[in-house]
Coordinates of C-alpha atoms in Angstrom, one line a residue:
X1 CA 73.8 14.0 -24.7
X2 CA 72.7 10.3 -24.5
X3 CA 73.6 10.2 -20.7
X4 CA 71.6 13.4 -20.1
X5 CA 68.5 11.2 -22.1
X6 CA 69.0 8.1 -20.1
X7 CA 69.0 10.1 -16.9
X8 CA 65.6 12.0 -17.9
X9 CA 63.8 9.0 -18.7
X10 CA 64.8 7.7 -15.4
X11 CA 63.5 10.5 -13.6
X12 CA 60.3 10.9 -15.7
X13 CA 60.1 6.9 -14.8
X14 CA 60.3 7.7 -11.0
X15 CA 57.9 10.2 -10.9
X16 CA 55.3 8.9 -13.2
X17 CA 52.2 8.2 -11.4
X18 CA 50.9 4.9 -9.9
X19 CA 47.6 3.4 -11.7
X20 CA 44.2 4.6 -10.3
X21 CA 42.3 2.1 -8.0
X22 CA 38.1 2.4 -8.0
X23 CA 36.6 2.0 -4.8
X24 CA 32.7 1.8 -4.1
X25 CA 30.4 -0.1 -2.0
X26 CA 28.9 -2.6 -4.3
X27 CA 26.2 -4.2 -1.9
X28 CA 25.0 -0.6 -0.8
X29 CA 25.1 0.4 -4.6
X30 CA 22.7 -2.5 -5.7
X31 CA 20.4 -2.8 -2.6
X32 CA 19.7 1.3 -2.8
X33 CA 18.6 0.5 -6.4
X34 CA 16.6 -2.1 -5.8
X35 CA 14.9 -0.9 -2.9
X36 CA 14.2 2.4 -4.6
X37 CA 13.0 0.8 -8.0
X38 CA 10.3 -2.1 -7.1
X39 CA 12.5 -4.9 -5.8
X40 CA 11.0 -4.1 -2.3
X41 CA 7.6 -4.6 -3.6
X42 CA 8.8 -7.8 -5.9
X43 CA 8.2 -5.9 -9.0
X44 CA 11.3 -7.1 -11.0
X45 CA 9.8 -5.7 -14.2
X46 CA 10.1 -2.3 -13.0
X47 CA 13.7 -2.9 -11.7
X48 CA 14.7 -4.2 -15.0
X49 CA 13.2 -1.1 -16.9
X50 CA 15.6 1.0 -14.2
X51 CA 18.6 -1.0 -15.0
X52 CA 18.2 -0.5 -18.9
X53 CA 17.7 3.4 -18.3
X54 CA 20.7 3.4 -16.2
X55 CA 22.9 1.4 -18.8
X56 CA 21.8 3.6 -21.6
X57 CA 22.7 6.8 -19.5
X58 CA 26.2 5.3 -18.5
X59 CA 26.9 4.0 -22.3
X60 CA 26.0 7.7 -23.1
X61 CA 27.9 9.7 -20.7
X62 CA 31.0 7.6 -21.8
X63 CA 30.5 8.1 -25.4
X64 CA 30.6 4.1 -25.6
X65 CA 27.8 3.7 -27.6
X66 CA 27.3 0.9 -29.9
X67 CA 27.4 2.8 -33.3
X68 CA 24.5 4.8 -34.8
X69 CA 21.8 3.0 -36.8
X70 CA 23.8 -0.3 -37.4
X71 CA 24.4 -2.2 -34.2
X72 CA 28.0 -3.0 -33.4
X73 CA 28.7 -4.1 -30.0
X74 CA 31.9 -2.9 -28.4
X75 CA 33.5 -5.1 -25.9
X76 CA 34.6 -3.7 -22.5
X77 CA 38.2 -4.8 -22.2
X78 CA 39.7 -4.6 -18.8
X79 CA 42.9 -3.0 -19.9
X80 CA 41.1 -0.1 -21.1
X81 CA 38.8 0.6 -18.3
X82 CA 39.7 4.2 -17.6
X83 CA 36.6 5.2 -15.5
X84 CA 34.7 3.7 -12.7
X85 CA 31.4 4.0 -15.0
X86 CA 32.8 1.2 -16.8
X87 CA 32.8 -1.2 -13.8
X88 CA 28.9 0.1 -13.1
X89 CA 28.1 -0.8 -16.7
X90 CA 29.1 -4.5 -15.6
X91 CA 27.3 -4.6 -12.5
X92 CA 23.9 -3.3 -13.9
X93 CA 24.2 -5.7 -16.7
X94 CA 24.1 -8.6 -14.5
X95 CA 21.5 -6.8 -12.3
X96 CA 19.2 -6.4 -15.3
X97 CA 19.7 -10.4 -16.6
X98 CA 19.1 -11.2 -12.9
X99 CA 16.0 -8.9 -13.0
X100 CA 14.7 -10.6 -16.0
X101 CA 15.1 -13.8 -14.7
X102 CA 13.1 -13.0 -11.6
X103 CA 10.5 -11.5 -13.7
X104 CA 10.2 -14.8 -15.6
X105 CA 10.1 -16.6 -12.3
X106 CA 7.0 -15.0 -11.5
X107 CA 5.1 -15.6 -14.3
X108 CA 5.7 -19.6 -14.5
X109 CA 2.2 -21.1 -14.3
X110 CA 3.5 -24.9 -14.6
X111 CA 6.2 -26.9 -15.8
X112 CA 6.8 -25.2 -19.2
X113 CA 10.0 -26.2 -20.6
X114 CA 10.1 -23.3 -22.8
X115 CA 9.9 -20.9 -20.0
X116 CA 12.3 -22.5 -17.6
X117 CA 14.9 -22.5 -20.3
X118 CA 14.6 -18.7 -20.9
X119 CA 14.6 -18.2 -16.9
X120 CA 18.1 -20.3 -17.1
X121 CA 19.3 -18.7 -20.0
X122 CA 19.0 -15.3 -18.0
X123 CA 20.6 -16.3 -15.1
X124 CA 23.4 -17.9 -17.1
X125 CA 24.1 -14.5 -18.5
X126 CA 23.6 -12.7 -15.2
X127 CA 26.2 -15.0 -14.1
X128 CA 28.5 -14.3 -17.0
X129 CA 28.3 -10.5 -16.3
X130 CA 29.2 -11.1 -12.8
X131 CA 32.3 -12.9 -13.5
X132 CA 33.5 -10.1 -15.9
X133 CA 32.8 -7.6 -13.1
X134 CA 34.5 -9.6 -10.6
X135 CA 37.6 -9.8 -12.9
X136 CA 37.7 -6.5 -13.8
X137 CA 37.4 -5.2 -10.1
X138 CA 40.4 -7.5 -9.4
X139 CA 42.4 -5.6 -11.7
X140 CA 40.9 -1.8 -11.5
X141 CA 39.4 -1.9 -8.2
X142 CA 40.9 -1.6 -4.4
X143 CA 41.1 -4.8 -2.5
X144 CA 37.3 -4.1 -0.3
X145 CA 35.5 -3.4 -3.9
X146 CA 37.3 -6.7 -5.5
X147 CA 36.4 -8.7 -2.5
X148 CA 32.5 -7.5 -2.6
X149 CA 32.6 -8.2 -6.5
X150 CA 33.7 -11.9 -5.7
X151 CA 31.1 -12.4 -3.4
X152 CA 28.5 -10.9 -5.6
X153 CA 29.5 -13.3 -8.3
X154 CA 29.9 -16.4 -6.2
X155 CA 26.1 -15.5 -5.1
X156 CA 25.0 -15.2 -8.4
X157 CA 26.5 -18.5 -9.6
X158 CA 25.0 -20.4 -6.6
X159 CA 21.6 -19.0 -7.4
X160 CA 21.9 -20.2 -10.9
X161 CA 22.9 -23.7 -9.8
X162 CA 20.2 -23.9 -7.1
X163 CA 17.7 -23.0 -10.3
X164 CA 19.2 -25.8 -12.4
X165 CA 19.1 -28.1 -9.3
X166 CA 22.7 -29.4 -10.4
X167 CA 26.0 -29.6 -8.9
X168 CA 24.5 -28.8 -5.4
X169 CA 28.1 -29.2 -4.0
X170 CA 29.4 -26.2 -6.0
X171 CA 26.3 -24.2 -5.3
X172 CA 26.7 -24.7 -1.7
X173 CA 30.8 -23.9 -2.1
X174 CA 29.7 -20.5 -3.7
X175 CA 27.4 -19.6 -1.1
X176 CA 29.8 -20.4 1.7
X177 CA 32.7 -18.4 0.3
X178 CA 29.9 -15.6 -0.2
X179 CA 29.4 -16.0 3.5
X180 CA 32.9 -15.9 4.7
X181 CA 33.5 -12.6 2.6
X182 CA 30.3 -10.7 3.9
X183 CA 31.0 -11.9 7.3
X184 CA 34.3 -10.2 7.0
X185 CA 33.4 -7.2 5.6
X186 CA 30.5 -6.6 7.9
X187 CA 33.2 -6.2 10.6
X188 CA 34.7 -3.0 9.1
X189 CA 33.4 0.2 7.4
X190 CA 30.2 2.1 8.1
X191 CA 27.5 1.0 10.6
X192 CA 24.9 0.9 7.6
X193 CA 27.7 -1.2 5.2
X194 CA 27.9 -3.6 8.5
X195 CA 24.2 -3.8 8.6
X196 CA 23.6 -4.5 4.8
X197 CA 26.3 -7.5 5.0
X198 CA 24.7 -9.2 7.9
X199 CA 21.3 -8.9 6.4
X200 CA 22.6 -10.4 3.4
X201 CA 24.3 -13.3 5.4
X202 CA 21.4 -13.9 7.6
X203 CA 18.0 -13.3 5.1
X204 CA 19.6 -14.5 1.5
X205 CA 22.8 -16.5 1.7
X206 CA 22.0 -19.1 4.9
X207 CA 18.8 -20.3 3.8
X208 CA 20.3 -21.2 0.3
X209 CA 23.1 -23.0 2.5
X210 CA 20.6 -24.9 4.6
X211 CA 18.6 -25.7 1.4
X212 CA 21.5 -27.2 -0.3
X213 CA 22.8 -29.1 2.8
X214 CA 19.1 -30.6 2.6
X215 CA 19.4 -31.7 -0.8
X216 CA 22.7 -33.2 -0.5
X217 CA 21.6 -35.1 2.7
X218 CA 23.8 -33.2 5.0
X219 CA 21.1 -32.1 7.4
X220 CA 17.9 -33.6 8.4
X221 CA 15.3 -30.4 8.4
X222 CA 11.8 -31.3 9.3
X223 CA 8.6 -29.6 8.3
X224 CA 8.8 -26.6 10.9
X225 CA 12.3 -25.6 9.5
X226 CA 11.0 -25.9 5.6
X227 CA 8.1 -23.8 6.7
X228 CA 10.3 -21.3 8.3
X229 CA 12.5 -20.9 5.3
X230 CA 9.3 -20.5 2.8
X231 CA 8.0 -17.8 4.7
X232 CA 11.1 -15.7 4.9
X233 CA 10.9 -12.7 2.8
X234 CA 13.4 -11.2 0.5
X235 CA 14.3 -10.7 -3.1
X236 CA 17.1 -13.4 -3.1
X237 CA 14.5 -16.1 -1.9
X238 CA 11.9 -15.8 -4.5
X239 CA 13.9 -18.2 -6.6
X240 CA 14.1 -20.6 -3.5
X241 CA 10.6 -20.3 -2.6
X242 CA 9.2 -22.4 -5.5
X243 CA 11.8 -25.4 -4.7
X244 CA 10.9 -25.4 -0.8
X245 CA 7.1 -25.7 -2.0
X246 CA 7.9 -28.6 -4.3
X247 CA 9.9 -30.2 -1.2
X248 CA 6.9 -29.8 0.9
X249 CA 4.4 -31.1 -1.7
X250 CA 6.3 -33.9 -2.3
X251 CA 6.2 -34.7 1.5
X252 CA 2.7 -34.4 1.8
X253 CA 1.8 -36.7 -1.5
X254 CA 3.5 -39.5 0.4
X255 CA 1.1 -38.9 3.0
X256 CA -2.0 -38.4 0.9
X257 CA -2.4 -42.3 0.6
X258 CA -2.7 -42.5 4.4
X259 CA -5.6 -40.5 4.8
X260 CA -8.8 -42.3 4.3
X261 CA -11.0 -40.4 6.9
X262 CA -11.2 -37.2 8.7
X263 CA -12.1 -37.2 12.8
X264 CA -13.8 -34.3 14.3
X265 CA -15.5 -34.4 17.4
X266 CA -16.2 -37.9 17.9
X267 CA -17.6 -38.3 14.0
X268 CA -15.6 -39.7 11.2
X269 CA -16.0 -38.9 7.7
X270 CA -14.8 -40.9 4.9
X271 CA -12.3 -38.8 2.3
X272 CA -12.4 -40.4 -1.2
X273 CA -11.6 -37.3 -3.6
X274 CA -7.9 -37.4 -3.9
X275 CA -8.1 -33.6 -4.1
X276 CA -9.8 -33.2 -0.9
X277 CA -6.9 -35.6 0.6
X278 CA -4.4 -33.6 -0.6
X279 CA -5.8 -30.0 0.7
X280 CA -6.8 -31.4 3.9
X281 CA -3.3 -33.0 4.7
X282 CA -1.8 -29.7 3.2
X283 CA -3.9 -27.8 5.9
X284 CA -3.0 -30.5 8.7
X285 CA 0.8 -30.4 8.3
X286 CA 1.1 -26.6 8.1
X287 CA -0.8 -26.6 11.6
X288 CA 1.9 -29.0 12.7
X289 CA 4.3 -27.3 11.5
X290 CA 3.2 -24.0 12.8
X291 CA 2.9 -25.6 16.3
X292 CA 6.3 -26.6 16.2
X293 CA 8.0 -23.5 15.0
X294 CA 6.4 -21.3 17.7
X295 CA 9.6 -20.5 19.6
X296 CA 11.3 -19.8 16.6
X297 CA 9.1 -18.0 14.4
X298 CA 8.1 -14.5 15.0
X299 CA 4.6 -13.3 15.3
X300 CA 4.5 -11.6 12.0
X301 CA 5.7 -14.8 10.1
X302 CA 3.2 -16.9 11.8
X303 CA 0.2 -14.7 10.8
X304 CA 1.3 -15.0 7.0
X305 CA 1.5 -19.0 7.4
X306 CA -2.3 -18.6 8.5
X307 CA -3.1 -17.5 4.6
X308 CA -1.6 -20.8 3.4
X309 CA -3.7 -22.8 6.1
X310 CA -6.9 -20.6 5.0
X311 CA -5.9 -21.3 1.3
X312 CA -5.7 -25.1 1.6
X313 CA -9.0 -25.9 3.7
X314 CA -10.8 -23.4 1.3
X315 CA -9.6 -25.6 -1.6
X316 CA -11.0 -28.8 0.6
X317 CA -14.5 -27.3 0.6
X318 CA -14.5 -26.2 -2.8
X319 CA -13.8 -29.6 -3.7
X320 CA -16.2 -31.2 -1.4
X321 CA -19.2 -28.8 -3.0
X322 CA -18.2 -29.8 -6.4
X323 CA -18.7 -33.5 -5.4
X324 CA -21.9 -32.6 -3.5
X325 CA -23.1 -31.3 -6.9
X326 CA -22.3 -34.5 -8.6
X327 CA -23.3 -36.7 -6.1
X328 CA -26.7 -37.4 -7.4
X329 CA -29.6 -38.8 -5.2
X330 CA -27.4 -41.3 -3.0
X331 CA -28.3 -40.2 0.6
X332 CA -25.3 -42.2 2.3
X333 CA -22.7 -40.3 0.2
X334 CA -24.8 -36.8 0.5
X335 CA -24.9 -37.4 4.1
X336 CA -21.1 -38.3 4.4
X337 CA -20.1 -34.9 2.3
X338 CA -22.4 -32.6 4.3
X339 CA -20.8 -33.7 7.4
X340 CA -17.4 -33.4 5.6
X341 CA -18.1 -30.0 4.6
X342 CA -19.3 -29.2 8.2
X343 CA -16.1 -30.2 9.6
X344 CA -14.2 -28.4 7.1
X345 CA -15.7 -25.2 7.5
X346 CA -15.7 -25.5 11.3
X347 CA -11.9 -26.3 11.2
X348 CA -11.9 -22.9 8.9
X349 CA -13.3 -20.9 11.3
X350 CA -11.1 -22.5 14.3
X351 CA -8.1 -21.3 12.4
X352 CA -9.5 -17.7 11.7
X353 CA -10.0 -17.6 15.2
X354 CA -6.2 -18.7 16.1
X355 CA -5.2 -15.9 13.7
X356 CA -7.0 -13.2 15.1
X357 CA -6.0 -14.0 18.6
X358 CA -2.4 -14.0 17.3
X359 CA -3.2 -10.7 16.0
X360 CA -4.5 -9.5 19.4
X361 CA -1.4 -10.7 21.3
X362 CA 0.6 -9.1 18.7
X363 CA -1.2 -5.4 19.4
X364 CA -1.3 -5.9 23.0
X365 CA 2.6 -6.5 23.0
X366 CA 2.9 -3.3 20.9
X367 CA 0.8 -1.3 23.5
X368 CA 2.6 -2.4 26.3
X369 CA 5.8 -1.4 24.7
X370 CA 4.4 2.0 23.7
X371 CA 3.3 2.2 27.7
X372 CA 6.8 1.4 28.8
X373 CA 8.6 3.5 26.5
X374 CA 6.2 6.3 25.1
X375 CA 8.9 9.0 23.5
X376 CA 10.5 5.9 21.6
X377 CA 8.9 4.6 18.2
X378 CA 10.4 1.2 17.1
X379 CA 11.3 1.3 13.5
X380 CA 8.7 -0.6 11.6
X381 CA 6.3 -0.5 14.2
X382 CA 3.0 1.1 13.8
X383 CA 1.5 2.7 17.1
X384 CA -1.6 0.7 17.9
X385 CA -4.9 2.3 19.5
X386 CA -7.6 0.2 21.6
X387 CA -9.9 0.7 18.6
X388 CA -8.1 -1.8 16.8
X389 CA -8.4 -4.2 19.5
X390 CA -12.2 -3.7 19.7
X391 CA -12.2 -4.1 16.2
X392 CA -10.2 -7.5 16.5
X393 CA -12.6 -8.7 19.5
X394 CA -15.6 -7.9 17.4
X395 CA -14.4 -10.3 14.6
X396 CA -13.6 -12.9 17.1
X397 CA -16.9 -12.8 18.6
X398 CA -18.5 -13.1 15.2
X399 CA -16.4 -15.8 14.5
X400 CA -17.3 -17.6 17.9
X401 CA -21.1 -17.1 16.9
X402 CA -20.7 -18.8 13.6
X403 CA -19.0 -21.5 14.9
X404 CA -21.4 -22.2 17.6
X405 CA -24.1 -22.4 15.0
X406 CA -22.5 -24.8 12.9
X407 CA -21.7 -27.0 16.2
X408 CA -25.0 -27.1 17.4
X409 CA -26.7 -27.2 13.8
X410 CA -27.0 -31.3 13.6
X411 CA -30.0 -32.9 14.7
X412 CA -28.5 -35.3 17.2
X413 CA -25.6 -34.0 19.2
X414 CA -23.0 -36.3 20.9
X415 CA -21.3 -35.6 24.1
X416 CA -18.3 -33.9 22.7
X417 CA -20.1 -31.4 20.7
X418 CA -22.2 -30.3 23.8
X419 CA -19.1 -30.2 25.7
X420 CA -17.3 -27.9 22.7
X421 CA -20.5 -25.9 22.3
X422 CA -20.3 -24.8 26.1
X423 CA -16.6 -24.0 26.0
X424 CA -17.0 -21.8 23.1
X425 CA -20.0 -20.1 25.1
X426 CA -17.6 -19.5 28.0
X427 CA -14.8 -18.2 25.5
X428 CA -17.4 -15.9 23.9
X429 CA -17.9 -14.2 27.3
X430 CA -14.1 -13.8 27.8
X431 CA -14.2 -12.0 24.5
X432 CA -17.2 -9.9 25.3
X433 CA -15.5 -8.9 28.8
X434 CA -12.2 -7.8 27.0
X435 CA -14.4 -5.8 24.4
X436 CA -15.8 -3.9 27.0
X437 CA -12.6 -3.6 29.0
X438 CA -10.5 -1.8 25.6
X439 CA -13.9 0.1 24.9
X440 CA -13.5 1.6 28.1
X441 CA -10.1 2.7 27.2
X442 CA -11.3 4.4 23.9
X443 CA -13.7 6.3 26.0
X444 CA -11.2 7.2 28.7
X445 CA -8.7 8.6 26.1
X446 CA -11.9 11.0 25.2
X447 CA -12.2 12.0 28.8
X448 CA -15.7 10.3 28.5
X449 CA -15.7 8.9 32.4
X450 CA -19.0 8.0 32.8
X451 CA -19.1 5.9 29.8
X452 CA -15.6 4.5 30.5
X453 CA -16.7 3.7 34.1
X454 CA -19.7 1.8 32.9
X455 CA -17.8 -0.3 30.7
X456 CA -15.1 -1.1 33.0
X457 CA -18.2 -2.7 35.4
X458 CA -19.6 -4.3 32.5
X459 CA -16.4 -6.2 31.5
X460 CA -16.0 -6.8 35.6
X461 CA -19.4 -8.3 35.5
X462 CA -18.4 -10.4 32.3
X463 CA -15.1 -11.7 33.7
X464 CA -16.9 -13.0 37.0
X465 CA -19.6 -14.7 34.7
X466 CA -16.9 -16.4 32.7
X467 CA -15.0 -17.6 35.8
X468 CA -17.8 -19.4 37.1
X469 CA -18.6 -20.8 33.7
X470 CA -14.5 -22.3 33.6
X471 CA -14.8 -23.3 37.0
X472 CA -18.0 -25.3 36.4
X473 CA -16.5 -26.8 33.0
X474 CA -13.4 -27.7 34.9
X475 CA -15.3 -29.9 37.2
X476 CA -16.6 -31.8 34.2
X477 CA -14.7 -35.1 32.8
X478 CA -15.3 -34.7 29.2
X479 CA -13.7 -31.0 29.2
X480 CA -10.2 -30.2 28.3
X481 CA -6.9 -30.7 30.3
X482 CA -7.0 -28.9 33.6
X483 CA -3.8 -27.1 32.5
X484 CA -5.8 -25.0 30.1
X485 CA -8.9 -24.2 32.2
X486 CA -6.1 -23.1 34.8
X487 CA -4.5 -20.8 32.2
X488 CA -8.0 -19.3 31.3
X489 CA -8.9 -18.9 34.9
X490 CA -5.7 -16.8 35.5
X491 CA -6.6 -14.7 32.5
X492 CA -9.7 -14.0 34.0
X493 CA -8.5 -13.1 37.5
X494 CA -5.8 -10.9 36.0
X495 CA -8.7 -9.1 34.0
X496 CA -10.9 -9.0 36.9
X497 CA -8.1 -7.1 38.8
X498 CA -7.5 -4.7 35.9
X499 CA -11.2 -4.0 35.8
X500 CA -11.2 -2.8 39.7
X501 CA -8.2 -0.8 38.9
X502 CA -9.2 1.1 36.1
X503 CA -12.8 1.5 37.5
X504 CA -11.3 3.1 40.6
X505 CA -8.8 5.3 38.5
X506 CA -11.8 6.4 36.3
X507 CA -14.2 7.1 39.4
X508 CA -11.4 9.2 40.9
X509 CA -10.9 11.0 37.6
X510 CA -14.6 11.8 37.1
X511 CA -14.9 13.1 40.7
X512 CA -12.1 15.3 40.0
X513 CA -13.4 16.6 37.0
X514 CA -16.9 17.5 38.7
X515 CA -15.0 19.3 41.4
X516 CA -13.2 21.5 39.1
X517 CA -16.8 22.5 37.0
X518 CA -18.2 23.3 40.2
X519 CA -15.3 25.6 41.5
X520 CA -15.1 27.0 38.0
X521 CA -18.9 27.9 38.2
X522 CA -18.6 29.1 41.9
X523 CA -15.6 31.5 41.1
X524 CA -17.1 32.7 38.0
X525 CA -20.4 33.4 39.7
X526 CA -18.8 35.0 42.6
X527 CA -16.6 37.5 40.1
X528 CA -19.9 38.8 38.6
X529 CA -20.4 42.4 38.9
X530 CA -23.5 44.5 37.8
X531 CA -21.5 47.8 37.3
X532 CA -20.2 48.7 34.0
X533 CA -16.8 49.7 35.2
X534 CA -15.3 46.6 35.6
X535 CA -11.8 46.5 35.5
X536 CA -11.6 42.9 34.8
X537 CA -13.0 43.7 31.3
X538 CA -10.6 46.0 29.3
X539 CA -11.9 47.2 26.2
X540 CA -9.5 46.7 23.5
X541 CA -8.2 49.8 21.7
X542 CA -7.5 49.6 18.1
X543 CA -5.7 51.9 15.7
X544 CA -8.5 53.1 13.7
X545 CA -10.3 54.4 16.9
X546 CA -7.1 56.3 18.0
X547 CA -5.5 58.1 15.2
X548 CA -4.8 61.0 17.1
X549 CA -2.4 59.4 19.6
X550 CA 1.1 58.4 18.3
X551 CA 1.1 54.7 19.7
X552 CA 2.4 51.6 18.4
X553 CA -0.4 49.2 16.8
X554 CA 2.1 46.5 15.9
X555 CA 3.7 44.2 18.7
X556 CA 7.2 43.8 18.9
X557 CA 9.0 41.1 16.9
X558 CA 8.6 37.8 18.9
X559 CA 5.8 39.1 20.6
X560 CA 2.6 36.8 20.8
X561 CA -0.1 39.8 20.9
X562 CA -1.7 40.0 17.7
X563 CA -1.6 43.6 16.0
X564 CA -4.6 45.9 16.9
X565 CA -5.3 47.7 13.6
X566 CA -9.2 47.3 13.7
X567 CA -11.8 45.0 14.8
X568 CA -12.7 42.2 12.5
X569 CA -15.5 41.6 12.2
X570 CA -16.8 45.2 13.1
X571 CA -18.5 45.7 16.3
X572 CA -22.7 46.3 16.2
X573 CA -23.8 49.8 16.4
X574 CA -27.1 51.0 18.0
X575 CA -29.3 52.8 15.3
X576 CA -32.5 54.8 15.8
X577 CA -35.7 52.4 15.2
X578 CA -37.9 53.3 12.5
X579 CA -41.4 55.3 14.0
X580 CA -44.5 53.0 14.1
X581 CA -47.4 55.0 12.7
X582 CA -51.2 54.1 13.5
X583 CA -53.7 55.9 11.1
X584 CA -56.6 55.7 13.3
X585 CA -58.5 58.6 11.9
X586 CA -59.1 57.5 8.3
X587 CA -62.1 55.5 9.5
X588 CA -63.9 59.1 10.8
X589 CA -63.5 61.1 7.7
X590 CA -66.4 62.1 5.0
X591 CA -64.9 62.3 1.8
X592 CA -66.6 64.0 -1.0
X593 CA -68.3 62.1 -3.8
X594 CA -66.7 61.7 -7.1
X595 CA -69.5 60.5 -9.0
X596 CA -69.8 63.8 -11.1
X597 CA -66.1 63.5 -12.2
X598 CA -66.8 60.0 -13.7
X599 CA -67.3 59.6 -17.6
X600 CA -70.5 58.4 -18.1
X601 CA -71.3 55.5 -20.9
X602 CA -73.4 56.0 -23.8
X603 CA -75.8 53.1 -24.6
X604 CA -75.8 51.9 -28.5
X605 CA -78.5 50.6 -30.5
X606 CA -77.8 47.2 -32.1
X607 CA -78.9 46.1 -35.9
X608 CA -81.9 44.3 -34.6
X609 CA -83.2 47.1 -32.7
X610 CA -82.1 45.9 -29.5
X611 CA -80.5 48.3 -27.1
X612 CA -77.3 47.2 -25.6
X613 CA -74.8 48.9 -23.2

């Protein structure tokens, strides 16, 4: 009997199933939740509320609530995990703490120690939950899920150390380990998972690695690279952007003391206010970094940098006008501030024009892509119409007009201001030519060939005028470098050729349209017949008009002919007119007198003896 029991136990141990390993895509799960619940729009409070509601549903579905009435917290023990939802609880707890920290980061208004302490506390709690999630996945999940959990925990710990600005080597080590894991995971699995892993590395981990290396002194990043990092967009870079702004502001503060005057078009204006100096240096440094990052920074990112440049120069102009109010009656100080205000306003208009020209370039590239591949719509790119380019050229012409008025507003103009005003006038002609050219496209799309032809001819005339202006400016010694003029002249020559091509095309289309109209009129007149028995005009028969004939009035299934039940609206029917009566005999009839039949009124006598009727 004992032998049988032993053999039975051995056989039961042999057939006992192995422990179940849970599997799910960690990165795909959190990215889907973030994109659907506010993180895409940097609304971390909404995402935190979602994580709280999700945790409540998970606790309730697992019957793992923390008591009724009095709160008694239940700890998740790794050995007691019997469902994958326990792992989801740990993951969403880390996400909730992280989203709370990001929401606090958005509300930071200054170096408040209490707010920063609260932010660090939330991030440390996120690191704690991420470590628990990683340890639980190491025992209860399959190897792929365990690797994703390890990378998630390493990334969260690196973000915490960056925020604390401590142990840069440990932060770098965590980010590098997360990068290695995501790069390996990006080689396998579905295409969506590979894209997510690649985006995680390129958009979120690599910028943090470069910043940690910069803080440790291992890399010498210039202003252009720091600017490129600061304009990167992503939920994980919101923590890093504040650090980058602090580094850039520190570098600018070192240059503030060196700026004592602003030179513009041959005139020098002293800058005494430290706030004005800081704002001007910020704008100049952003311009320099933007020029150095032209080859590496995409067009969309460069457009976003202009917002920072506008903000810097607007702050400078605001401080200048505050000083003008408090300057008093000192003529020398007021003249200097007026000149400085004019210079900063002109620089602001110049940057506005550069931004609009960048938008024009971006829209032209999209239009060329649409013409090359009309059936393909690239993801994230909206279709561009010529009307949008016309609107941009309207803005550019307006900016140029304001800038010319500012430059020529002084009483005494030097040679540089006169030359710059002439260049702006020539550039205005180019913008007018481009505006007429794309306005011709708009009318061409509406089949208005006459208007389109006239606009192309007007654009051709403007281009010829602009070409003569630039060839004349090229001969003057005070002008720009000849290479810049050569580039503008080539652009005008290309526009002239396009105007000739499109005007010929529109002329041909217009003649073709007129010929078609004349042919249709001639054929229509030739087919007109006066007889009523015209076989070309068949009267439609309806069911109500032929009820005595058995014939189907409803078309067969799939036929394009409509059912012939009755005519709606009903046709007009001829009715007889009301006769017209002209009574002409009434004037010659003698009617009898009726006076005898009328009642006569008696005269009554009044009290005073007077008769009254």
